[in-house]
Amino acid sequence: RKHAGVEILDAKTREKLCFLDKVEPQATIAEIKNLFTKTHPQWYPARQSLRLDPKGRSLKDEDVLQKLPVGTTATLYFRDLGAQISWVTVFLTEYAGPLFIYLLFYFRVPFIYGHKYDFTSSRHSVVHLACICHSFHYVKRLLETLFVHRFSHGTMPLRNIFKNCTYYWGFAAWMAYYINHPLYTPPTYGAQQVKLALAIFVICQLGNFSIHMALRDLRPAGSKTRKIPYPTKNPFTWLFLLVSCPNYTYEVGSWIGFAIMTQCLPVALFSLVGFTQMTIWAKGKHRSYLKEFRDYPPLRMPIVPFLL
Amino acid sequence: MGRWTEAATAARSAGPPATPLPLSATSLGCGATMASSEEDGTNGGASEASEEKEATGRRRRLGFLATAWLTFYNIAMTAGWLVLAIAMVRFYMEKGTHRGLYKSIQKTLKFFQTFALLEIVHCLIGIVPTSVLVTGVQVSSRIFMVWLVTHSIKPVQNEESVVLFLVSWTVTEITRYSFYTFSLLDHLPYFIKWARYNFFIILYPVGVAGELLTIYAALPYVKKTGMFSIRLPNKYNVSFDYYYFLLITMASYIPLFPQLYFHMLRQRRKVLHGEVIIEKDD
C-alpha cells in the first residue's frame, strides 16, 4: 500500500533515464509507460518495451506493479522498439495496393503494354473473371480488416509496412502484368479448367470468411482472452476438426484455385511463397495452442490436414 | 535490412569472409566453430583467448563424427583452393598471359566451388551455427558466377576481370578454410586470424570489381543471343529476360556491398582490437 518508486534504465547502456516516485502499487505497466512518455515524449507508449531484466521478456501492459518481483523501488529496463504503426493502417495499405494495381493492368493503362493496346480489353472471358476474383479477394480483405478482425496487438514496427507492401504490391503487379497481357494464353483445358478453379476459389473464399467470423465470435470485443476454436454449425468451420489454422488453409486454397484459373506461373509462385509463410505462422500458432491448453485436440495439424 | 542483418550476424559467428562479393561472401559460418556468442552480439571485446575458448566450448558440444567430418571438409577445401592457386600461378608463369587461364582451371574451380553447396547442409543439420538462408545466398551467388556467367557465356572467359575475382576468391577461401581447420584442431595461429580479418579489406572490393566487370562484359552477348530467356506467348504465361536479370543483379551490389563491408570492418575492430561496440538496434 505504500507508494512505490520506479526507476527506468536503458537496457543497453544501463543509463538512468527516469525516476518515477509516488507510483501507485496497483499501477499497471501501461500507466507507467504513460508516465515515462511525459519525460521522454519521443518514446510514445507503443514504442516502449519495459522489462525486469535487460535481456528478458517484455512486460505486458496489463501487468500490475505490485504483482511483480520488485522491492519498494522497482527497476525496469527500457528498450526502444522503433517507430510504430497501427496494424489496421498496415493492413489497409497492403490490401488497397493490389486492388488498385491489378486494375491498372486490367484496363491496360498506357505505358505498360505497347501503345496500340492502351485501354483495350482482353478477348478471353477468363481474364475478366480473374479480375473479378482478384478484386473480390482484396475487397473482402479490406472489409474484414475494418469490420471483422480483432487485433491483439495495436502496432507493429514501421519498417514492416515497407516490407509488406513491397511483397503484396510487387506480386500483384507481376501477376497482373501477365494475366492482362495482350499475348496471354488461356488455360489448356478451357472452360472445364476455369469452372473447376472457380469452384475451388469460391469455396475457399467462403471458408476463409467463415473462419474469420468464427474467430471473431470466440473473443468478445475488448477482451484478450484466448480460447480453443471449435467447429460451429457452419460446415466451413468443420475444418477446425483437422487443422489449427483453417483460415490459412482456405487462403492457400483460394490462391491455388486462382493459379489453376489463370494458368499463370507467377500466381503459382505467389501461392507457394504465401503457403511457406502461412505454414510458419500456423506452426507457431499451433505450438502456442498446445502450450496453453492441456486438452487441445490431438488430431489437429497446423495447416494441412494430417500432413503439415 | 532483414536477411542482410542476418548476414551480418552470421559474419560475426565466423568472422568476415574477405571475399569480393557481399553475395559471394561464402559462408561465414559454415565449417567454422566460431563462437555462437559472437552471433548474439554479446562478445563485445572478445580477446583471442576467449574466442578460442568459445570455439572449443562449441566444439565440445559437437559429436565426434561431426567434428571429424568438418575437419576433413575444411582440410579438403583448403587443399583444393591451394591447388587452384598453384595451377593459376604456374599457368601465368608458363604462358605469360591470362588468356586461356580460366579454361585451364575451370574443372577444378567448378568442382570445389560446387562442393561448397555442402555448407548449406552443414547449417541445415546444425553442425555449423550459421543461418541456412545466409549461407544459401552466399554459396548461390558463387554458383551463379561460376555456372551462369563464366561457364555459360564463353566470350567472357578471357576477360581480365575474371582473373581479378579468381585471385580474390582463391586467397579468401584458402585463408577462410585454413582458419576453420585450425580452429577445429584447436590450434589457431595468430597470423591466420590476422589474415582472415585483414585481407578482406582489399580482397572484398577487388573481388566485387572483378565480378561486376565480368557481368558487364557479358551483357552484349546475352542481349544478342537472348540466352536463358523465356518470351511470351507461352502456356504458363510467364517471361524471363536474362539480360535484365543481370542488370538487376549488378544493381543489387550497390546496397549490399557497403553494408557487408562496413559490418566486417566493425567485426575486425571487435576481434582484433577488442573494441566494445554497441550495435544500433534493428
mmCIF file of N, CA, C and O in Angstrom, chain A residues 122-190:
data_model
loop_
_atom_site.group_PDB
_atom_site.id
_atom_site.type_symbol
_atom_site.label_atom_id
_atom_site.label_comp_id
_atom_site.label_asym_id
_atom_site.label_seq_id
_atom_site.Cartn_x
_atom_site.Cartn_y
_atom_site.Cartn_z
ATOM 1 N N SER A 122 -9.283 -7.480 -73.047
ATOM 2 C CA SER A 122 -8.918 -8.826 -73.463
ATOM 3 C C SER A 122 -10.111 -9.544 -74.105
ATOM 4 O O SER A 122 -11.260 -9.321 -73.724
ATOM 5 N N ARG A 123 -9.800 -10.419 -75.080
ATOM 6 C CA ARG A 123 -10.912 -11.149 -75.692
ATOM 7 C C ARG A 123 -11.195 -12.469 -74.982
ATOM 8 O O ARG A 123 -12.053 -13.222 -75.368
ATOM 9 N N HIS A 124 -10.405 -12.746 -73.912
ATOM 10 C CA HIS A 124 -10.624 -14.007 -73.201
ATOM 11 C C HIS A 124 -11.513 -13.785 -71.990
ATOM 12 O O HIS A 124 -11.222 -12.935 -71.144
ATOM 13 N N SER A 125 -12.567 -14.561 -71.885
ATOM 14 C CA SER A 125 -13.501 -14.355 -70.767
ATOM 15 C C SER A 125 -12.833 -14.652 -69.424
ATOM 16 O O SER A 125 -13.148 -14.018 -68.415
ATOM 17 N N VAL A 126 -11.857 -15.564 -69.416
ATOM 18 C CA VAL A 126 -11.219 -15.914 -68.147
ATOM 19 C C VAL A 126 -10.471 -14.708 -67.554
ATOM 20 O O VAL A 126 -10.356 -14.583 -66.326
ATOM 21 N N VAL A 127 -9.986 -13.831 -68.427
ATOM 22 C CA VAL A 127 -9.263 -12.650 -67.951
ATOM 23 C C VAL A 127 -10.210 -11.735 -67.161
ATOM 24 O O VAL A 127 -9.842 -11.167 -66.132
ATOM 25 N N HIS A 128 -11.447 -11.619 -67.645
ATOM 26 C CA HIS A 128 -12.430 -10.781 -66.942
ATOM 27 C C HIS A 128 -12.816 -11.430 -65.621
ATOM 28 O O HIS A 128 -12.921 -10.767 -64.589
ATOM 29 N N LEU A 129 -12.986 -12.749 -65.670
ATOM 30 C CA LEU A 129 -13.317 -13.480 -64.460
ATOM 31 C C LEU A 129 -12.209 -13.344 -63.421
ATOM 32 O O LEU A 129 -12.470 -13.132 -62.234
ATOM 33 N N ALA A 130 -10.962 -13.437 -63.885
ATOM 34 C CA ALA A 130 -9.825 -13.332 -62.975
ATOM 35 C C ALA A 130 -9.808 -11.978 -62.287
ATOM 36 O O ALA A 130 -9.514 -11.869 -61.090
ATOM 37 N N CYS A 131 -10.127 -10.930 -63.038
ATOM 38 C CA CYS A 131 -10.143 -9.594 -62.451
ATOM 39 C C CYS A 131 -11.196 -9.514 -61.351
ATOM 40 O O CYS A 131 -10.950 -8.952 -60.283
ATOM 41 N N ILE A 132 -12.368 -10.078 -61.640
ATOM 42 C CA ILE A 132 -13.428 -10.071 -60.635
ATOM 43 C C ILE A 132 -12.983 -10.815 -59.373
ATOM 44 O O ILE A 132 -13.150 -10.323 -58.251
ATOM 45 N N CYS A 133 -12.399 -11.993 -59.561
ATOM 46 C CA CYS A 133 -11.969 -12.784 -58.401
ATOM 47 C C CYS A 133 -10.886 -12.067 -57.599
ATOM 48 O O CYS A 133 -10.955 -11.990 -56.370
ATOM 49 N N HIS A 134 -9.876 -11.558 -58.285
ATOM 50 C CA HIS A 134 -8.767 -10.892 -57.596
ATOM 51 C C HIS A 134 -9.283 -9.676 -56.827
ATOM 52 O O HIS A 134 -8.941 -9.462 -55.654
ATOM 53 N N SER A 135 -10.137 -8.895 -57.485
ATOM 54 C CA SER A 135 -10.672 -7.694 -56.841
ATOM 55 C C SER A 135 -11.556 -8.061 -55.660
ATOM 56 O O SER A 135 -11.466 -7.460 -54.589
ATOM 57 N N PHE A 136 -12.394 -9.077 -55.868
ATOM 58 C CA PHE A 136 -13.251 -9.531 -54.775
ATOM 59 C C PHE A 136 -12.401 -9.931 -53.567
ATOM 60 O O PHE A 136 -12.705 -9.567 -52.424
ATOM 61 N N HIS A 137 -11.336 -10.665 -53.824
ATOM 62 C CA HIS A 137 -10.472 -11.135 -52.744
ATOM 63 C C HIS A 137 -9.958 -9.980 -51.903
ATOM 64 O O HIS A 137 -9.980 -10.028 -50.664
ATOM 65 N N TYR A 138 -9.471 -8.936 -52.560
ATOM 66 C CA TYR A 138 -8.889 -7.839 -51.784
ATOM 67 C C TYR A 138 -9.937 -6.930 -51.158
ATOM 68 O O TYR A 138 -9.724 -6.391 -50.074
ATOM 69 N N VAL A 139 -11.104 -6.789 -51.814
ATOM 70 C CA VAL A 139 -12.187 -6.028 -51.180
ATOM 71 C C VAL A 139 -12.622 -6.752 -49.908
ATOM 72 O O VAL A 139 -12.822 -6.136 -48.851
ATOM 73 N N LYS A 140 -12.719 -8.063 -50.010
ATOM 74 C CA LYS A 140 -13.084 -8.863 -48.830
ATOM 75 C C LYS A 140 -12.078 -8.617 -47.709
ATOM 76 O O LYS A 140 -12.444 -8.406 -46.555
ATOM 77 N N ARG A 141 -10.796 -8.643 -48.051
ATOM 78 C CA ARG A 141 -9.765 -8.445 -47.027
ATOM 79 C C ARG A 141 -9.872 -7.068 -46.380
ATOM 80 O O ARG A 141 -9.701 -6.918 -45.170
ATOM 81 N N LEU A 142 -10.125 -6.043 -47.204
ATOM 82 C CA LEU A 142 -10.243 -4.692 -46.661
ATOM 83 C C LEU A 142 -11.428 -4.617 -45.694
ATOM 84 O O LEU A 142 -11.313 -4.069 -44.595
ATOM 85 N N LEU A 143 -12.562 -5.168 -46.100
ATOM 86 C CA LEU A 143 -13.747 -5.115 -45.248
ATOM 87 C C LEU A 143 -13.538 -5.896 -43.960
ATOM 88 O O LEU A 143 -13.938 -5.460 -42.877
ATOM 89 N N GLU A 144 -12.866 -7.035 -44.071
ATOM 90 C CA GLU A 144 -12.589 -7.815 -42.861
ATOM 91 C C GLU A 144 -11.695 -7.038 -41.905
ATOM 92 O O GLU A 144 -11.889 -7.057 -40.700
ATOM 93 N N THR A 145 -10.705 -6.335 -42.469
ATOM 94 C CA THR A 145 -9.816 -5.543 -41.620
ATOM 95 C C THR A 145 -10.598 -4.476 -40.875
ATOM 96 O O THR A 145 -10.365 -4.217 -39.695
ATOM 97 N N LEU A 146 -11.548 -3.866 -41.555
ATOM 98 C CA LEU A 146 -12.307 -2.780 -40.932
ATOM 99 C C LEU A 146 -13.375 -3.291 -39.965
ATOM 100 O O LEU A 146 -13.613 -2.668 -38.930
ATOM 101 N N PHE A 147 -14.009 -4.433 -40.282
ATOM 102 C CA PHE A 147 -15.200 -4.807 -39.518
ATOM 103 C C PHE A 147 -15.150 -6.148 -38.814
ATOM 104 O O PHE A 147 -15.974 -6.428 -37.970
ATOM 105 N N VAL A 148 -14.193 -6.980 -39.177
ATOM 106 C CA VAL A 148 -14.243 -8.322 -38.608
ATOM 107 C C VAL A 148 -13.098 -8.607 -37.630
ATOM 108 O O VAL A 148 -13.328 -9.020 -36.511
ATOM 109 N N HIS A 149 -11.882 -8.346 -38.080
ATOM 110 C CA HIS A 149 -10.744 -8.771 -37.267
ATOM 111 C C HIS A 149 -10.644 -8.041 -35.948
ATOM 112 O O HIS A 149 -10.925 -6.850 -35.855
ATOM 113 N N ARG A 150 -10.205 -8.805 -34.903
ATOM 114 C CA ARG A 150 -9.909 -8.187 -33.617
ATOM 115 C C ARG A 150 -8.420 -8.387 -33.388
ATOM 116 O O ARG A 150 -7.965 -9.506 -33.190
ATOM 117 N N PHE A 151 -7.672 -7.297 -33.430
ATOM 118 C CA PHE A 151 -6.223 -7.423 -33.335
ATOM 119 C C PHE A 151 -5.762 -7.470 -31.892
ATOM 120 O O PHE A 151 -6.185 -6.682 -31.066
ATOM 121 N N SER A 152 -4.858 -8.428 -31.587
ATOM 122 C CA SER A 152 -4.378 -8.484 -30.202
ATOM 123 C C SER A 152 -3.235 -7.501 -29.961
ATOM 124 O O SER A 152 -2.962 -7.129 -28.845
ATOM 125 N N HIS A 153 -2.573 -7.077 -31.044
ATOM 126 C CA HIS A 153 -1.575 -6.029 -30.846
ATOM 127 C C HIS A 153 -2.071 -4.776 -31.526
ATOM 128 O O HIS A 153 -2.677 -4.844 -32.572
ATOM 129 N N GLY A 154 -1.747 -3.623 -30.952
ATOM 130 C CA GLY A 154 -2.171 -2.391 -31.614
ATOM 131 C C GLY A 154 -1.249 -2.026 -32.750
ATOM 132 O O GLY A 154 -1.698 -1.586 -33.799
ATOM 133 N N THR A 155 0.075 -2.217 -32.536
ATOM 134 C CA THR A 155 1.018 -1.673 -33.509
ATOM 135 C C THR A 155 2.076 -2.694 -33.911
ATOM 136 O O THR A 155 2.250 -3.722 -33.275
ATOM 137 N N MET A 156 2.760 -2.374 -34.969
ATOM 138 C CA MET A 156 3.943 -3.140 -35.380
ATOM 139 C C MET A 156 5.024 -2.152 -35.806
ATOM 140 O O MET A 156 4.732 -0.980 -36.025
ATOM 141 N N PRO A 157 6.276 -2.589 -35.924
ATOM 142 C CA PRO A 157 7.347 -1.670 -36.314
ATOM 143 C C PRO A 157 7.076 -1.050 -37.690
ATOM 144 O O PRO A 157 6.579 -1.723 -38.592
ATOM 145 N N LEU A 158 7.432 0.208 -37.827
ATOM 146 C CA LEU A 158 7.158 0.935 -39.054
ATOM 147 C C LEU A 158 7.773 0.273 -40.276
ATOM 148 O O LEU A 158 7.156 0.247 -41.354
ATOM 149 N N ARG A 159 8.958 -0.310 -40.120
ATOM 150 C CA ARG A 159 9.622 -0.863 -41.303
ATOM 151 C C ARG A 159 8.802 -1.982 -41.935
ATOM 152 O O ARG A 159 8.938 -2.282 -43.117
ATOM 153 N N ASN A 160 7.913 -2.590 -41.148
ATOM 154 C CA ASN A 160 7.105 -3.681 -41.707
ATOM 155 C C ASN A 160 6.231 -3.243 -42.847
ATOM 156 O O ASN A 160 5.954 -4.027 -43.755
ATOM 157 N N ILE A 161 5.790 -1.997 -42.808
ATOM 158 C CA ILE A 161 4.868 -1.582 -43.851
ATOM 159 C C ILE A 161 5.584 -1.558 -45.192
ATOM 160 O O ILE A 161 5.004 -1.918 -46.221
ATOM 161 N N PHE A 162 6.865 -1.218 -45.185
ATOM 162 C CA PHE A 162 7.601 -1.181 -46.453
ATOM 163 C C PHE A 162 7.831 -2.587 -46.966
ATOM 164 O O PHE A 162 7.651 -2.886 -48.137
ATOM 165 N N LYS A 163 8.204 -3.447 -46.039
ATOM 166 C CA LYS A 163 8.440 -4.839 -46.398
ATOM 167 C C LYS A 163 7.165 -5.482 -46.953
ATOM 168 O O LYS A 163 7.156 -6.076 -48.019
ATOM 169 N N ASN A 164 6.074 -5.345 -46.197
ATOM 170 C CA ASN A 164 4.822 -5.982 -46.579
ATOM 171 C C ASN A 164 4.261 -5.443 -47.879
ATOM 172 O O ASN A 164 3.778 -6.192 -48.721
ATOM 173 N N CYS A 165 4.303 -4.126 -48.033
ATOM 174 C CA CYS A 165 3.755 -3.542 -49.251
ATOM 175 C C CYS A 165 4.582 -3.939 -50.464
ATOM 176 O O CYS A 165 4.009 -4.216 -51.522
ATOM 177 N N THR A 166 5.882 -3.995 -50.313
ATOM 178 C CA THR A 166 6.711 -4.435 -51.433
ATOM 179 C C THR A 166 6.271 -5.835 -51.871
ATOM 180 O O THR A 166 6.109 -6.105 -53.062
ATOM 181 N N TYR A 167 6.052 -6.701 -50.904
ATOM 182 C CA TYR A 167 5.650 -8.083 -51.195
ATOM 183 C C TYR A 167 4.298 -8.118 -51.904
ATOM 184 O O TYR A 167 4.171 -8.650 -53.005
ATOM 185 N N TYR A 168 3.277 -7.530 -51.283
ATOM 186 C CA TYR A 168 1.931 -7.609 -51.863
ATOM 187 C C TYR A 168 1.822 -6.861 -53.181
ATOM 188 O O TYR A 168 1.292 -7.374 -54.162
ATOM 189 N N TRP A 169 2.321 -5.629 -53.180
ATOM 190 C CA TRP A 169 2.176 -4.808 -54.379
ATOM 191 C C TRP A 169 3.021 -5.367 -55.522
ATOM 192 O O TRP A 169 2.609 -5.386 -56.678
ATOM 193 N N GLY A 170 4.221 -5.815 -55.164
ATOM 194 C CA GLY A 170 5.124 -6.370 -56.177
ATOM 195 C C GLY A 170 4.530 -7.588 -56.863
ATOM 196 O O GLY A 170 4.465 -7.662 -58.093
ATOM 197 N N PHE A 171 4.063 -8.537 -56.063
ATOM 198 C CA PHE A 171 3.484 -9.741 -56.648
ATOM 199 C C PHE A 171 2.210 -9.422 -57.435
ATOM 200 O O PHE A 171 1.953 -10.008 -58.487
ATOM 201 N N ALA A 172 1.398 -8.501 -56.924
ATOM 202 C CA ALA A 172 0.170 -8.140 -57.634
ATOM 203 C C ALA A 172 0.503 -7.609 -59.019
ATOM 204 O O ALA A 172 -0.111 -8.007 -60.013
ATOM 205 N N ALA A 173 1.500 -6.735 -59.082
ATOM 206 C CA ALA A 173 1.882 -6.167 -60.381
ATOM 207 C C ALA A 173 2.412 -7.261 -61.303
ATOM 208 O O ALA A 173 2.063 -7.319 -62.486
ATOM 209 N N TRP A 174 3.238 -8.131 -60.741
ATOM 210 C CA TRP A 174 3.845 -9.197 -61.550
ATOM 211 C C TRP A 174 2.774 -10.125 -62.138
ATOM 212 O O TRP A 174 2.756 -10.415 -63.325
ATOM 213 N N MET A 175 1.841 -10.556 -61.305
ATOM 214 C CA MET A 175 0.750 -11.429 -61.771
ATOM 215 C C MET A 175 -0.113 -10.717 -62.804
ATOM 216 O O MET A 175 -0.411 -11.252 -63.866
ATOM 217 N N ALA A 176 -0.519 -9.491 -62.428
ATOM 218 C CA ALA A 176 -1.471 -8.760 -63.258
ATOM 219 C C ALA A 176 -0.896 -8.489 -64.640
ATOM 220 O O ALA A 176 -1.616 -8.495 -65.640
ATOM 221 N N TYR A 177 0.415 -8.269 -64.688
ATOM 222 C CA TYR A 177 1.075 -7.999 -65.976
ATOM 223 C C TYR A 177 0.827 -9.128 -66.968
ATOM 224 O O TYR A 177 0.478 -8.893 -68.122
ATOM 225 N N TYR A 178 0.998 -10.362 -66.499
ATOM 226 C CA TYR A 178 0.855 -11.496 -67.419
ATOM 227 C C TYR A 178 -0.585 -11.843 -67.724
ATOM 228 O O TYR A 178 -0.931 -12.153 -68.857
ATOM 229 N N ILE A 179 -1.435 -11.808 -66.695
ATOM 230 C CA ILE A 179 -2.829 -12.210 -66.913
ATOM 231 C C ILE A 179 -3.509 -11.265 -67.895
ATOM 232 O O ILE A 179 -4.299 -11.691 -68.737
ATOM 233 N N ASN A 180 -3.175 -9.978 -67.799
ATOM 234 C CA ASN A 180 -3.840 -8.990 -68.640
ATOM 235 C C ASN A 180 -3.059 -8.647 -69.900
ATOM 236 O O ASN A 180 -3.380 -7.693 -70.609
ATOM 237 N N HIS A 181 -2.013 -9.427 -70.152
ATOM 238 C CA HIS A 181 -1.148 -9.160 -71.305
ATOM 239 C C HIS A 181 -1.874 -9.482 -72.615
ATOM 240 O O HIS A 181 -2.613 -10.469 -72.685
ATOM 241 N N PRO A 182 -1.641 -8.681 -73.651
ATOM 242 C CA PRO A 182 -2.264 -8.972 -74.951
ATOM 243 C C PRO A 182 -1.898 -10.368 -75.462
ATOM 244 O O PRO A 182 -2.658 -10.979 -76.198
ATOM 245 N N LEU A 183 -0.731 -10.895 -75.068
ATOM 246 C CA LEU A 183 -0.311 -12.220 -75.524
ATOM 247 C C LEU A 183 -0.635 -13.319 -74.507
ATOM 248 O O LEU A 183 -0.041 -14.386 -74.531
ATOM 249 N N TYR A 184 -1.583 -13.043 -73.610
ATOM 250 C CA TYR A 184 -1.970 -14.051 -72.617
ATOM 251 C C TYR A 184 -2.527 -15.303 -73.287
ATOM 252 O O TYR A 184 -3.287 -15.211 -74.268
ATOM 253 N N THR A 185 -2.152 -16.469 -72.775
ATOM 254 C CA THR A 185 -2.652 -17.743 -73.285
ATOM 255 C C THR A 185 -3.645 -18.336 -72.280
ATOM 256 O O THR A 185 -3.271 -18.633 -71.153
ATOM 257 N N PRO A 186 -4.906 -18.534 -72.671
ATOM 258 C CA PRO A 186 -5.889 -19.067 -71.726
ATOM 259 C C PRO A 186 -5.583 -20.524 -71.348
ATOM 260 O O PRO A 186 -4.816 -21.190 -72.025
ATOM 261 N N PRO A 187 -6.185 -21.015 -70.265
ATOM 262 C CA PRO A 187 -5.890 -22.348 -69.748
ATOM 263 C C PRO A 187 -6.032 -23.456 -70.803
ATOM 264 O O PRO A 187 -6.903 -23.407 -71.658
ATOM 265 N N THR A 188 -5.127 -24.448 -70.682
ATOM 266 C CA THR A 188 -5.070 -25.553 -71.633
ATOM 267 C C THR A 188 -6.384 -26.320 -71.746
ATOM 268 O O THR A 188 -6.782 -26.712 -72.837
ATOM 269 N N TYR A 189 -7.052 -26.573 -70.617
ATOM 270 C CA TYR A 189 -8.273 -27.368 -70.649
ATOM 271 C C TYR A 189 -9.530 -26.519 -70.710
ATOM 272 O O TYR A 189 -10.623 -26.968 -70.374
ATOM 273 N N GLY A 190 -9.368 -25.278 -71.089
ATOM 274 C CA GLY A 190 -10.507 -24.413 -71.380
ATOM 275 C C GLY A 190 -11.522 -24.237 -70.267
ATOM 276 O O GLY A 190 -11.183 -24.174 -69.094
#
